[in-house]
Structure formats: C-alpha cells, structure tokens
mmCIF file of C-alpha atoms in Angstrom:
data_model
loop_
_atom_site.group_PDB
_atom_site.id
_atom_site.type_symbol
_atom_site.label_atom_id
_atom_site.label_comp_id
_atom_site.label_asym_id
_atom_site.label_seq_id
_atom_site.Cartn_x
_atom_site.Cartn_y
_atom_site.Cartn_z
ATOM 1 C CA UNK A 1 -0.070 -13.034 15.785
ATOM 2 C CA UNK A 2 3.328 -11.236 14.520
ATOM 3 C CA UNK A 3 1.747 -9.836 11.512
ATOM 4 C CA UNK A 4 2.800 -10.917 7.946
ATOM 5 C CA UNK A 5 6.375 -12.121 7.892
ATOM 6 C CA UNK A 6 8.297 -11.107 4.863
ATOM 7 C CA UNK A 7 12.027 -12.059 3.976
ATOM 8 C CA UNK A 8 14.878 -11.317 3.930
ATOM 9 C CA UNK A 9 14.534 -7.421 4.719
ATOM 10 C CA UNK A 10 17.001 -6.472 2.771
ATOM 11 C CA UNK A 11 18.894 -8.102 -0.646
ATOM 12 C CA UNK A 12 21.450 -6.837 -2.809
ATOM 13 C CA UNK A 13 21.889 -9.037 -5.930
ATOM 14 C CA UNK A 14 24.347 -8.495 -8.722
ATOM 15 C CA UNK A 15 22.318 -8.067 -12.560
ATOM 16 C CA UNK A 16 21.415 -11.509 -13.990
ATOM 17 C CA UNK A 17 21.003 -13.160 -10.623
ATOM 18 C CA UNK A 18 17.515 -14.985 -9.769
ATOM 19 C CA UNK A 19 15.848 -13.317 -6.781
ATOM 20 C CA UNK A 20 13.208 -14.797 -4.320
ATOM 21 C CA UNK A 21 11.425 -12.921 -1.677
ATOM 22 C CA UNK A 22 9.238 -14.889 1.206
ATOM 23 C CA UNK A 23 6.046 -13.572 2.658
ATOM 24 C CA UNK A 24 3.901 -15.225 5.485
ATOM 25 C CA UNK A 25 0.565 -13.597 5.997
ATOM 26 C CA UNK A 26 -1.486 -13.402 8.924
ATOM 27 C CA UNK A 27 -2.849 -17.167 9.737
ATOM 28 C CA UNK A 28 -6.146 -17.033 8.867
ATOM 29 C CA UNK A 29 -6.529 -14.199 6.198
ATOM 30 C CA UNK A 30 -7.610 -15.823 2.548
ATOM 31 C CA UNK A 31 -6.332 -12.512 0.218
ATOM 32 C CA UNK A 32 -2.349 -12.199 -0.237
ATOM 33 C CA UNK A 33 -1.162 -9.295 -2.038
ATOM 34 C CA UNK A 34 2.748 -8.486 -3.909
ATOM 35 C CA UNK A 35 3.149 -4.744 -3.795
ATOM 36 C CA UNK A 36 6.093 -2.886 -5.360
ATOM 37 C CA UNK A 37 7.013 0.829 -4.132
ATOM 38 C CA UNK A 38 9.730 3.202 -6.037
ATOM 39 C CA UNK A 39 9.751 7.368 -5.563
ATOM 40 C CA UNK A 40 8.647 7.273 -9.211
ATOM 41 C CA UNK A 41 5.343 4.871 -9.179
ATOM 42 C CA UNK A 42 4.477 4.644 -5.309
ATOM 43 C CA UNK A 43 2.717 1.364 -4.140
ATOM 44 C CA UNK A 44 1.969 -0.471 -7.770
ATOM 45 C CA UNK A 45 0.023 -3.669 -6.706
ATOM 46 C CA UNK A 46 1.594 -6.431 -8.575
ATOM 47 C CA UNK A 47 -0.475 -9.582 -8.143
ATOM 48 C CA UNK A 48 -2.941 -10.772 -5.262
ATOM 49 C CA UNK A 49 -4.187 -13.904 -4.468
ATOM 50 C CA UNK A 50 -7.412 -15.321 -3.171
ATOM 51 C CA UNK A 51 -7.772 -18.674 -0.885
ATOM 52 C CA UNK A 52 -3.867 -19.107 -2.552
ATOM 53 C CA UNK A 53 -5.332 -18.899 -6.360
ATOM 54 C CA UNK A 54 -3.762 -15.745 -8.109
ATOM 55 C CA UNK A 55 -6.575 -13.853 -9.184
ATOM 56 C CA UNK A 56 -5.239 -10.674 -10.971
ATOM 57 C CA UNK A 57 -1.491 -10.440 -12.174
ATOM 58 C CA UNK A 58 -1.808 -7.875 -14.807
ATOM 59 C CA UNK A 59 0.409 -5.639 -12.673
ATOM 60 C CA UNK A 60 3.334 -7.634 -13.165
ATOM 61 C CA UNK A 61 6.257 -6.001 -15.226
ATOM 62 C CA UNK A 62 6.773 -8.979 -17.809
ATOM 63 C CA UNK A 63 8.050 -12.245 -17.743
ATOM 64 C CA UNK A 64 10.844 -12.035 -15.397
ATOM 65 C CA UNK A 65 8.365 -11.500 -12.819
ATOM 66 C CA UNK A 66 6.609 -14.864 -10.879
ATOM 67 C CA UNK A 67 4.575 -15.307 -7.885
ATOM 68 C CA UNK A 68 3.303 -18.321 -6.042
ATOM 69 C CA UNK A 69 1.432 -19.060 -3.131
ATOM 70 C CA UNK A 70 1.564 -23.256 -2.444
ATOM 71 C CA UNK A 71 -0.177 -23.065 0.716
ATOM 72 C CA UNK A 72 -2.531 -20.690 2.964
ATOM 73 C CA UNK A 73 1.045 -19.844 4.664
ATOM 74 C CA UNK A 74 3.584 -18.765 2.107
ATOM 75 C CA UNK A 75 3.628 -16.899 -0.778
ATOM 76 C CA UNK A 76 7.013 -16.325 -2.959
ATOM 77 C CA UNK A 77 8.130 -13.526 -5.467
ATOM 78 C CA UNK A 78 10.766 -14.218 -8.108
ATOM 79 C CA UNK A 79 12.624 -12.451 -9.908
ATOM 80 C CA UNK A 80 14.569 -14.169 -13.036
ATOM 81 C CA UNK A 81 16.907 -12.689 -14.180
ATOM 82 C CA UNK A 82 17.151 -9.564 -12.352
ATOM 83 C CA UNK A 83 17.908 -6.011 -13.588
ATOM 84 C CA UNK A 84 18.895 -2.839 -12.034
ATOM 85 C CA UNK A 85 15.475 -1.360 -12.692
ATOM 86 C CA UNK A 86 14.146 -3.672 -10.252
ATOM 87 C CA UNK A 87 15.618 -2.037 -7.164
ATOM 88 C CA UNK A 88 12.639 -1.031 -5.116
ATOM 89 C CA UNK A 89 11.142 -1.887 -1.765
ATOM 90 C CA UNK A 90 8.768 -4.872 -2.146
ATOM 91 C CA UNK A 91 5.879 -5.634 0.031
ATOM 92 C CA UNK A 92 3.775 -8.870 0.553
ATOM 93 C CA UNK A 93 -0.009 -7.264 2.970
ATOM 94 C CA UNK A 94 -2.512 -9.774 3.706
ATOM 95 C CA UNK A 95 -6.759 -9.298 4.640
ATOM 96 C CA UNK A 96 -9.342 -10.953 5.516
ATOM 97 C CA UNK A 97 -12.238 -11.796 3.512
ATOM 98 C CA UNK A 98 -15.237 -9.080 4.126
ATOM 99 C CA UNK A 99 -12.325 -7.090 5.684
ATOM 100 C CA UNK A 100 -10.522 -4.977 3.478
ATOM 101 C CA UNK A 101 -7.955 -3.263 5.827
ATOM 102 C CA UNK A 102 -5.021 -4.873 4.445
ATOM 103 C CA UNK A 103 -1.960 -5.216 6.804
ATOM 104 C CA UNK A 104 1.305 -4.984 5.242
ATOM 105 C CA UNK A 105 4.767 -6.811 6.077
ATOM 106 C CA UNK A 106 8.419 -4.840 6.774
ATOM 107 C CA UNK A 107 9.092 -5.317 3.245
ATOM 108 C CA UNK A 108 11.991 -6.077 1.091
ATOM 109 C CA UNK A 109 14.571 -4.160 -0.082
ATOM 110 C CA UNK A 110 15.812 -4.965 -3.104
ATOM 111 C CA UNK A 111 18.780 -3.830 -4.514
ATOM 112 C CA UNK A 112 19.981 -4.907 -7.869
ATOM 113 C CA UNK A 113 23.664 -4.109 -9.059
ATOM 114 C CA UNK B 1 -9.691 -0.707 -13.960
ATOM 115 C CA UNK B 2 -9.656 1.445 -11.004
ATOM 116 C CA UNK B 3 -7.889 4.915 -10.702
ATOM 117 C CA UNK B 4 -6.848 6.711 -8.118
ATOM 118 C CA UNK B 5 -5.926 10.037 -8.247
ATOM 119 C CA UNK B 6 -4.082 11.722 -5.046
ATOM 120 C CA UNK B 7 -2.939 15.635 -4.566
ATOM 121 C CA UNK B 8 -0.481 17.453 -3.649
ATOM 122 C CA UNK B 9 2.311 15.237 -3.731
ATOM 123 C CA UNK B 10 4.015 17.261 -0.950
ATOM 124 C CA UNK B 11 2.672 19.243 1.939
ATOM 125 C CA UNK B 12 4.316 21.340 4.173
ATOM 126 C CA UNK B 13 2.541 23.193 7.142
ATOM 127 C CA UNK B 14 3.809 24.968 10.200
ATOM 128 C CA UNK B 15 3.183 22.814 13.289
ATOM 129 C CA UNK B 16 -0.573 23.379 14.839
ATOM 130 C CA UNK B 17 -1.908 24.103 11.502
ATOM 131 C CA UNK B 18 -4.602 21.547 9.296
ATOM 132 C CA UNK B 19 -3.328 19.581 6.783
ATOM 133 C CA UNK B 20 -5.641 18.349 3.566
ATOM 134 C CA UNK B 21 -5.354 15.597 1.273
ATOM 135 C CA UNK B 22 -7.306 14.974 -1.527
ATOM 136 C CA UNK B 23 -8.201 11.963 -3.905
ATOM 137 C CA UNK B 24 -10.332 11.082 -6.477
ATOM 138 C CA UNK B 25 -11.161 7.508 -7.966
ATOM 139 C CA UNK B 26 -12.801 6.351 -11.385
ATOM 140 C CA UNK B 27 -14.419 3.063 -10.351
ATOM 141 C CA UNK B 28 -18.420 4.013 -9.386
ATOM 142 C CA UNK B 29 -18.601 0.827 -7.395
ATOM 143 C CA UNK B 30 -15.591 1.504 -5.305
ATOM 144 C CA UNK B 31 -17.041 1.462 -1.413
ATOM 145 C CA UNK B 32 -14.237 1.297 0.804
ATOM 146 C CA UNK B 33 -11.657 4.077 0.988
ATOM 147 C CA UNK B 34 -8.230 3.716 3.544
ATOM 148 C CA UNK B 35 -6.215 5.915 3.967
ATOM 149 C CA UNK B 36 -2.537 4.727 5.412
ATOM 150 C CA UNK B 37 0.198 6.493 6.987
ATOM 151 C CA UNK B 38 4.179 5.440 6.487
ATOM 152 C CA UNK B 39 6.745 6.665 7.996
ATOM 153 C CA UNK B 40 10.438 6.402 6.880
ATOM 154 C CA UNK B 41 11.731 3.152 6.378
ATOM 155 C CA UNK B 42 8.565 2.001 7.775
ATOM 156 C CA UNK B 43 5.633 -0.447 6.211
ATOM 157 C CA UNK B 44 2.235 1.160 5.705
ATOM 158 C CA UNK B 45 -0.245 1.463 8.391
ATOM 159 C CA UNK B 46 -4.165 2.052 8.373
ATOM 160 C CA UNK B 47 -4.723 5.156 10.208
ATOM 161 C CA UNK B 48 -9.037 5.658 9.599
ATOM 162 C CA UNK B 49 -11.102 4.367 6.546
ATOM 163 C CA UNK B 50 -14.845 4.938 5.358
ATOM 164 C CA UNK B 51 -16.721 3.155 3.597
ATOM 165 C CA UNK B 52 -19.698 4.327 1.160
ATOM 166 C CA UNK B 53 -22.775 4.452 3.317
ATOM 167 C CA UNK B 54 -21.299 7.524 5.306
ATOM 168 C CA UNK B 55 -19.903 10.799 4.310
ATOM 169 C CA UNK B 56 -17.847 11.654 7.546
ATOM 170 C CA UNK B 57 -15.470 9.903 10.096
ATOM 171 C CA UNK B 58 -13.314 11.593 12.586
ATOM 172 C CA UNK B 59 -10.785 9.806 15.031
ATOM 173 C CA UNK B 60 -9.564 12.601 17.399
ATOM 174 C CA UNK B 61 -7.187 14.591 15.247
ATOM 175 C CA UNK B 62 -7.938 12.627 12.109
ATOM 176 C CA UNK B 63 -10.797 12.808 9.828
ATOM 177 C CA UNK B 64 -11.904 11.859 6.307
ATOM 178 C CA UNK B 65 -15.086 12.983 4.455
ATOM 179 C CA UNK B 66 -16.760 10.960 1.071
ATOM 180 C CA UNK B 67 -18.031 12.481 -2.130
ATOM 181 C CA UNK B 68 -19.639 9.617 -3.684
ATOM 182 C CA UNK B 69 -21.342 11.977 -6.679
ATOM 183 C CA UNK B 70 -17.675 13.877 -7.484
ATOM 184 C CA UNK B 71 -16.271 10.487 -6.312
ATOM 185 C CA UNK B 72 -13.897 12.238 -4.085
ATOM 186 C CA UNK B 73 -12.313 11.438 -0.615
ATOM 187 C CA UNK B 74 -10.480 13.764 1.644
ATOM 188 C CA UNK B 75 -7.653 13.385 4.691
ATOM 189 C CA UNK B 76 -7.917 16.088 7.307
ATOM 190 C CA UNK B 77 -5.738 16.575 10.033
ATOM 191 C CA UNK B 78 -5.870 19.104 12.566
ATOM 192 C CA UNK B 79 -3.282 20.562 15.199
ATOM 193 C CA UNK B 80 -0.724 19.057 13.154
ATOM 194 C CA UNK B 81 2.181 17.493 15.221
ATOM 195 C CA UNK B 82 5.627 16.812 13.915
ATOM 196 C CA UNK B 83 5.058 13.164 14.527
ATOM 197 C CA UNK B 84 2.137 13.822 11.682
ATOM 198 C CA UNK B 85 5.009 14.139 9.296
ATOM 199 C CA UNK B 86 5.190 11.190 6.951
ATOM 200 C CA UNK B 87 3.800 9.340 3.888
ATOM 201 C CA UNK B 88 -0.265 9.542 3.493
ATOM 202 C CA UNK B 89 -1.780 7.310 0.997
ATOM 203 C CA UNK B 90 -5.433 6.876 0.120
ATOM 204 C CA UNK B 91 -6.821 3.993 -1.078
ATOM 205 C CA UNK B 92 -10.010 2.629 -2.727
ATOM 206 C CA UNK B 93 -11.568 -1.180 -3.015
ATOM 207 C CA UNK B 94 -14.486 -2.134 -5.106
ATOM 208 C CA UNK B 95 -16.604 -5.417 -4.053
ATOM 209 C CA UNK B 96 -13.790 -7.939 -3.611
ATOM 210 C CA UNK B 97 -10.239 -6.850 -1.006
ATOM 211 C CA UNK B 98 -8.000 -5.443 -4.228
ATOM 212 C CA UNK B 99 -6.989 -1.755 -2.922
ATOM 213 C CA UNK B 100 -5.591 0.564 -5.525
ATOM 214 C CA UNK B 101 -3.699 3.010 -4.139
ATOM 215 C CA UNK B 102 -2.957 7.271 -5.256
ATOM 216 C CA UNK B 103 0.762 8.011 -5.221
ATOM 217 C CA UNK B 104 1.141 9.313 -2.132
ATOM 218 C CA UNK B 105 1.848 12.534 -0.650
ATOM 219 C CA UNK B 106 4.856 13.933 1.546
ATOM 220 C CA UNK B 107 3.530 15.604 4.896
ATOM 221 C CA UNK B 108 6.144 17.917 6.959
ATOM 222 C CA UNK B 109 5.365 19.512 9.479
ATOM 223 C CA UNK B 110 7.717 22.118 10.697
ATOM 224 C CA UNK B 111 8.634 23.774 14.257
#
C-alpha cells in the first residue's frame, strides 16, 4: 500500500480564493482524520471520521472550514473563502479500527496570500 | 475533552547523552499513549506506544514509561544520536481511535 495519499503538497492561494485539499487513506482503514499544524498550536485535530460519517468536528475554526468524506477512499478539506491566517501545513492520517496507530499523509502546505 | 500536556518545548543535549520528555493527560480513560517523531519537512511517524495495562516499553534506544495514578507518560532516549534530532510528540486515545496530541517538543542534539 503507498500510505495515505494527500494533495497537492503544496498550494499557494491568493485571500478570498476557495481551497480544496485531497486525502486518500490507507484501503481498508474505517477512521480518517483532518489535522492542522502551525509553530503556534502544533497538530490541532480538526475533524475525523468514522466508516466515512464525521463524528467530531468541534475542532474546526468556523464556517469557512468543510470536510467530506463520499466514499471509504477520499476525503476533502475546503476552505471558503480563504484568509492569510490559514497558512499552515495540513494533514489528512488514517487507522484502523481496534488499531490506534494512526499513519499520517505528506501533508499540505498551504499558503494563503 | 481530552488534554494533553507536553514539556519542555525544546531540548538540547550534547550527543551520547539521554534525552526526557514528559506529558501529562486529563482524560482517566485514556489507554493508549504514541509517541511520534517528525523530522523537518517531514509527516509524523510512530516511533513506540504503550498502552494502559503496562508501565514500561523499551525498543533499543527508545523507551517510554506510564503513570496511570499521576496520569503521566514519559519519552526516554538514550545515547542520543544526531539523527535523534527532530520533532517528538506524545499522544493519548481514549476508547474509540481520536488521538489528541501535546505541542510538541524540539530535540537537538549537538556534536
């Protein structure tokens, strides 16, 4: 397996613009998770999803902010509209049920102009 | 919801020397503790975990010990390498696979 996919690896987006990041998680795992890490907060866990429901999304920043996962195989992160305080390096990690060692993609990162 | 806790921020120790990272978490169910190493410009990568039922691991230069009354976790590496020197963050899960993670701390080790 290549591990969970994410994309593009890196964006730069002018303010106001809508942004979409990609994630593919390991075929088989049921848990998807949306992580967001900046030098001032570290890894802040976003919103996760089990068998592709979201299940907790109280760590996203406000309305601007929307996940979804259509299928066991793809998960996307939006971003609408965009702001300059959303630069950061996002990361999509996937596990297995009963197995919590999560296994993160390359990430994204986002820079916002 | 749970807290996680994670000190120092930055470490620096002279190469050959023990480093020691500390966390604590809030959550009394919490059971499984990670801990993940990243390098620069690199994703995060599980390096040894323990889970509640134990109160040691060690994987040759690596090892974490569990307080589950102070509800405390340590990092411990020994003979510390310059290819040691990254990111460390601990983690902690409760029943279900949600990991919170401490806010990571800065390892250098120097020549």
């Amino acid at each position: 397996d290549a591990g969970v996919i994410q994309s593009p690896r890196h964006e730069v987006t002018e303010m106001g613009q809508e942004v979409t990041l990609r994630c593919k998680p390991i075929s088989g795992h049921d848990y998807l998770f949306w992580y967001r890490q900046t030098m001032m907060r570290g890894l802040e866990l976003l919103i996760y999803f089990n068998n592709n429901v979201p299940i907790d999304d109280s760590g996203m920043p406000e309305d601007r902010f929307s996940a979804k996962m259509p299928n066991a195989s793809f998960s996307t992160l939006k971003i609408q509209p965009s702001e300059p305080r959303d630069s950061a390096v996002y990361f999509c990690a996937s596990s297995l049920q009963g197995h919590t060692e999560a296994f993160f993609g390359q990430g994204t990162r986002l820079t916002v102009v | 919801g749970e807290n996680v806790e994670q000190h120092p921020s930055t470490l620096s120790v002279q190469e050959g020397d023990s480093a020691v990272i500390k966390c604590t978490y809030s959550d009394s169910a919490s059971n499984y503790f990670p801990w993940y190493k990243q390098e620069l410009g690199k994703r995060p990568q599980l390096i040894i975990d323990i889970r509640s039922n134990v109160g040691e691991k060690k994987d040759q230069r690596i090892a974490v010990t569990l307080n589950k009354t102070a509800k405390h976790f340590s990092l411990h590496i020994t003979e510390t390498q310059p290819e040691d020197s990254a990111v460390y963050f601990c983690a902690s899960a409760g029943g279900g696979n949600k990991l919170t993670f401490g806010t990571g701390t800065q390892l250098k080790v120097e020549l």
